[in-house]
Amino acid sequence: MSVAIIGGTGDEGFGLALRLARGGEDVVIGSRSEERGQDAAHRAADLLGLGSGSGSRGSVSGTSNEDAAAACDVLVVTVPFAGQAEIYKSIRDAVRPTAVVCDATSPLATAVGRPAWQVLTPWEGSAVEQAKAILPSGTRLVAGFHTVSAERLQNLEHPMEGDVLLCGGDGEAKATIGALVEKVPDLGWVDVGPLSMARILERLTAVLVSVNRTYGIRDAGFSLTGRDSWGQPPSKA
Ligand SMILES: NC(=O)c1ccc[n+]([C@@H]2O[C@H](COP(=O)([O-])OP(=O)(O)OC[C@H]3O[C@@H](n4cnc5c(N)ncnc54)[C@H](OP(=O)(O)O)[C@@H]3O)[C@@H](O)[C@H]2O)c1
């Protein structure tokens, strides 16, 4: 299974590309510019030492967002809210009908020149629900990774920690993204409910920005208590 990171040249997407490729996934970094996508892929391959013959890692390649979307069955979209609608319009015809699309967008107020610890309210209720309004009906949408620090993802010397909170209406799609999360050592995932929970989830990025400011750090995250481990929820049948 190959994974496209739409906007993978940026902080969050590039960090995810590094961690997923290190976990054995074949990652395609997408960009509005094919050249920037390829440059980022070369940088990732250098950082990971891919091609050194270890054989235990995945691969990283780079291309345009449209070609990355067309080539993959799983897409993680990591773009700023200011450009999110434009990006989905650009890839909507390329997304495979069976693909799982995981949106990581947080509607931070930086989109309108305001601080990153403030948020906007998209018309549809959340950024991922805005994406749903743009993508073909039936697209298998998940939202997640809003509470995973780009700084931490890119710092390969340090293991990850905490839980990735995932929401969406398609349980299998959430489990697909959860399986990707499990490729990253020490990172867990929690099914937090339907897609509309993104109205809360996306805003947690702003909470973490505020915590980072207060404590003078850059990689605050979330872990849920109440269970030894989370992941796939028990069947209700
Ligand atoms: N950074 C974090 O720690 C973090 C944590 C949790 C969630 N998030 C969320 O993840 C998303 C990505 O964050 P990021 O920090 O990676 O963002 P970023 O570095 O500013 O942007 C990511 C990529 O998106 C593309 N892009 C930038 N501006 C754009 C625009 N106006 N229109 C369309 N595409 C644009 C660029 O790729 P090309 O120029 O190559 O196309 C850029 O490299 C955001 O919604 C953010 O809120 C970030």
XYZ file of C-alpha atoms and ligand atoms in Angstrom:
285
model
C 0.000 0.000 0.000
C 1.419 3.397 -0.908
C 0.542 6.556 0.961
C 0.303 10.015 -0.615
C 1.001 12.995 1.601
C -0.741 15.942 -0.054
C 1.221 19.027 1.020
C 4.037 16.726 2.143
C 6.670 19.410 1.540
C 5.498 21.233 4.688
C 6.319 20.651 8.337
C 3.580 18.217 9.313
C 3.474 16.265 6.046
C 7.224 15.976 5.737
C 7.481 14.703 9.298
C 4.761 12.125 8.641
C 6.492 11.060 5.417
C 9.721 10.471 7.367
C 8.064 8.437 10.104
C 5.899 6.365 7.743
C 8.759 5.578 5.361
C 10.874 4.604 8.339
C 8.007 2.321 9.353
C 8.229 0.543 5.987
C 5.582 2.398 3.964
C 6.006 3.537 0.362
C 5.323 7.266 0.603
C 4.622 9.700 -2.215
C 5.143 13.357 -1.277
C 2.737 15.646 -3.139
C 3.175 19.352 -3.798
C 1.603 22.043 -5.966
C 4.976 21.863 -7.738
C 6.249 18.506 -8.988
C 9.802 19.775 -8.537
C 9.235 20.745 -4.886
C 7.702 17.323 -4.290
C 10.741 15.601 -5.767
C 13.159 17.814 -3.814
C 11.376 16.972 -0.556
C 11.498 13.259 -1.404
C 15.267 13.451 -1.997
C 15.699 15.263 1.298
C 13.641 12.593 3.101
C 15.554 9.753 1.464
C 18.853 11.374 2.524
C 17.671 11.822 6.113
C 16.493 8.211 6.286
C 19.524 6.788 4.521
C 17.280 5.043 2.012
C 19.195 3.228 -0.675
C 21.854 2.206 1.823
C 20.786 -1.417 1.448
C 19.249 -1.920 4.887
C 16.134 -3.295 3.198
C 13.954 -2.702 6.250
C 12.531 0.670 5.248
C 9.967 1.896 2.797
C 10.522 4.332 -0.033
C 9.889 8.020 -0.660
C 9.138 9.623 -4.005
C 7.795 13.055 -4.897
C 5.440 14.483 -7.495
C 2.469 16.842 -7.943
C -0.486 16.612 -5.547
C -2.704 15.417 -8.413
C -0.342 12.599 -9.460
C 0.256 11.590 -5.839
C -3.513 11.381 -5.254
C -4.050 9.310 -8.402
C -1.272 6.871 -7.476
C -2.284 5.978 -3.927
C -5.029 4.216 -1.964
C -4.399 6.249 1.167
C -4.037 10.038 1.189
C -3.078 12.191 4.140
C -3.762 15.864 3.476
C -1.524 18.256 5.435
C -2.111 21.770 4.126
C -2.968 25.097 5.805
C -6.665 25.925 6.115
C -6.124 28.976 3.872
C -5.365 26.667 0.929
C -7.379 23.583 1.876
C -10.394 24.141 -0.396
C -8.185 24.943 -3.374
C -6.120 21.785 -2.793
C -9.205 19.532 -2.600
C -10.607 21.072 -5.787
C -7.281 20.320 -7.492
C -7.209 16.632 -6.478
C -10.923 15.747 -6.423
C -10.951 14.193 -9.901
C -7.774 12.222 -9.178
C -8.821 10.573 -5.894
C -9.647 6.887 -6.409
C -13.250 6.026 -5.418
C -12.002 3.449 -2.893
C -9.224 5.617 -1.465
C -9.139 6.569 2.209
C -8.499 10.289 2.660
C -7.275 11.505 6.059
C -7.465 15.257 6.549
C -5.142 16.860 9.107
C -6.210 20.456 8.562
C -6.809 22.682 11.553
C -8.748 25.888 10.829
C -6.253 28.088 12.651
C -6.852 31.831 12.558
C -3.466 32.270 10.846
C -5.567 31.897 7.671
C -6.808 35.455 8.295
C -3.640 36.865 9.806
C -4.583 36.105 13.412
C -2.642 34.002 15.969
C -2.268 30.207 15.732
C -3.873 29.761 19.167
C -7.149 31.113 17.768
C -9.442 29.278 15.323
C -12.028 29.951 12.636
C -15.310 28.118 12.147
C -15.707 26.741 8.625
C -19.236 27.031 7.200
C -19.664 23.225 7.257
C -18.582 23.041 10.918
C -15.015 21.773 10.466
C -12.257 21.745 7.877
C -12.772 18.050 7.099
C -16.498 18.650 6.565
C -15.516 21.409 4.131
C -13.369 18.795 2.351
C -16.378 16.446 2.306
C -18.433 19.126 0.565
C -15.802 19.378 -2.180
C -14.917 15.704 -2.717
C -17.213 13.294 -4.602
C -19.972 11.923 -2.371
C -18.995 8.608 -0.841
C -15.316 9.512 -0.432
C -13.985 7.613 2.583
C -12.966 10.503 4.841
C -11.172 10.440 8.178
C -9.769 13.362 10.159
C -6.685 13.044 12.344
C -3.119 13.978 13.245
C -4.197 17.437 14.500
C -2.490 16.795 17.841
C 0.760 15.382 16.461
C 3.624 17.861 16.532
C 5.477 18.411 13.250
C 8.562 19.277 15.256
C 8.473 15.913 17.018
C 7.716 14.011 13.799
C 10.784 15.475 12.116
C 13.072 14.907 15.080
C 13.996 11.338 14.223
C 16.349 11.070 17.198
C 13.353 11.106 19.531
C 10.645 8.437 19.618
C 7.058 9.573 19.189
C 4.621 9.393 22.077
C 0.915 9.921 22.648
C -2.270 9.101 20.792
C -3.490 10.113 17.343
C -7.179 10.994 17.637
C -9.149 9.839 14.576
C -12.759 10.552 13.642
C -14.934 9.592 10.682
C -18.064 7.752 9.672
C -16.323 4.735 8.105
C -14.864 2.386 10.731
C -12.738 0.469 8.225
C -11.272 3.718 6.906
C -10.349 4.746 10.471
C -8.746 1.335 11.013
C -6.742 1.802 7.787
C -5.325 5.066 9.094
C -4.889 3.476 12.528
C -2.780 0.718 10.937
C -0.538 3.431 9.485
C -0.206 5.043 12.907
C 0.851 1.663 14.293
C 3.823 1.682 11.900
C 5.271 4.474 14.053
C 6.717 3.028 17.275
C 5.179 4.356 20.515
C 2.346 6.174 18.768
C -1.191 4.943 19.452
C -4.584 5.827 17.980
C -8.036 6.384 19.365
C -11.354 6.277 17.498
C -13.076 9.398 18.816
C -16.314 8.989 16.842
C -18.025 10.346 13.732
C -16.652 12.944 11.330
C -18.506 15.754 13.099
C -16.235 15.238 16.142
C -13.655 17.064 14.006
C -15.448 20.265 15.083
C -13.742 19.704 18.449
C -10.686 17.701 17.342
C -9.343 20.241 14.852
C -9.379 22.923 17.546
C -7.049 20.939 19.790
C -4.145 22.098 17.597
C -4.764 25.628 18.871
C -4.770 24.305 22.455
C -1.373 22.711 21.868
C 0.001 25.898 20.288
C -1.058 27.734 23.440
C 0.510 25.072 25.701
C 3.740 25.216 23.675
C 3.835 29.003 24.121
C 3.151 28.803 27.849
C 5.844 26.226 28.539
C 8.365 27.339 25.909
C 8.329 24.008 24.042
C 7.337 22.946 20.512
C 6.075 19.385 20.768
C 3.190 19.152 23.225
C 0.795 16.291 22.392
C -2.154 14.288 23.716
C -2.449 10.896 25.414
C -5.786 9.481 26.577
C -6.124 7.712 29.906
C -8.727 5.104 30.907
C -7.480 2.074 28.980
C -4.156 0.234 28.725
C -4.249 0.654 24.971
C -6.744 2.014 22.477
C -6.711 1.303 18.725
C -9.538 -0.692 17.147
C -12.661 -0.304 19.342
C -14.467 -3.435 20.551
C -17.267 -4.591 18.263
C -20.722 -3.528 19.451
C -22.332 -6.671 17.942
N 2.844 22.032 12.098
C 2.293 21.318 13.088
O 2.931 21.014 14.129
C 0.883 20.814 12.934
C 0.355 19.980 13.921
C -0.951 19.511 13.772
C -1.710 19.891 12.684
N -1.175 20.729 11.746
C -2.018 21.101 10.620
O -1.514 20.439 9.470
C -1.657 21.293 8.327
C -0.284 21.500 7.704
O 0.553 22.160 8.628
P 2.056 22.546 8.239
O 2.638 23.185 9.432
O 2.720 21.375 7.619
O 1.767 23.657 7.102
P 2.768 24.333 6.085
O 4.155 23.791 6.296
O 2.574 25.811 6.177
O 2.168 23.894 4.667
C 2.179 22.570 4.197
C 2.280 22.581 2.694
O 1.047 23.034 2.124
C 1.308 23.764 0.927
N 0.722 25.109 1.065
C 1.166 26.126 1.825
N 0.357 27.199 1.723
C -0.625 26.838 0.873
C -1.762 27.500 0.363
N -2.083 28.759 0.711
N -2.546 26.832 -0.486
C -2.270 25.572 -0.822
N -1.191 24.878 -0.379
C -0.381 25.508 0.470
C 2.812 23.860 0.768
O 3.214 22.864 -0.159
P 3.637 23.192 -1.683
O 4.030 24.632 -1.742
O 4.767 22.261 -1.911
O 2.420 22.881 -2.463
C 3.321 23.545 2.146
O 4.600 22.953 2.131
C -2.283 22.600 8.821
O -3.672 22.589 8.586
C -1.960 22.595 10.303
O -2.902 23.331 11.050
C 0.099 21.181 11.841
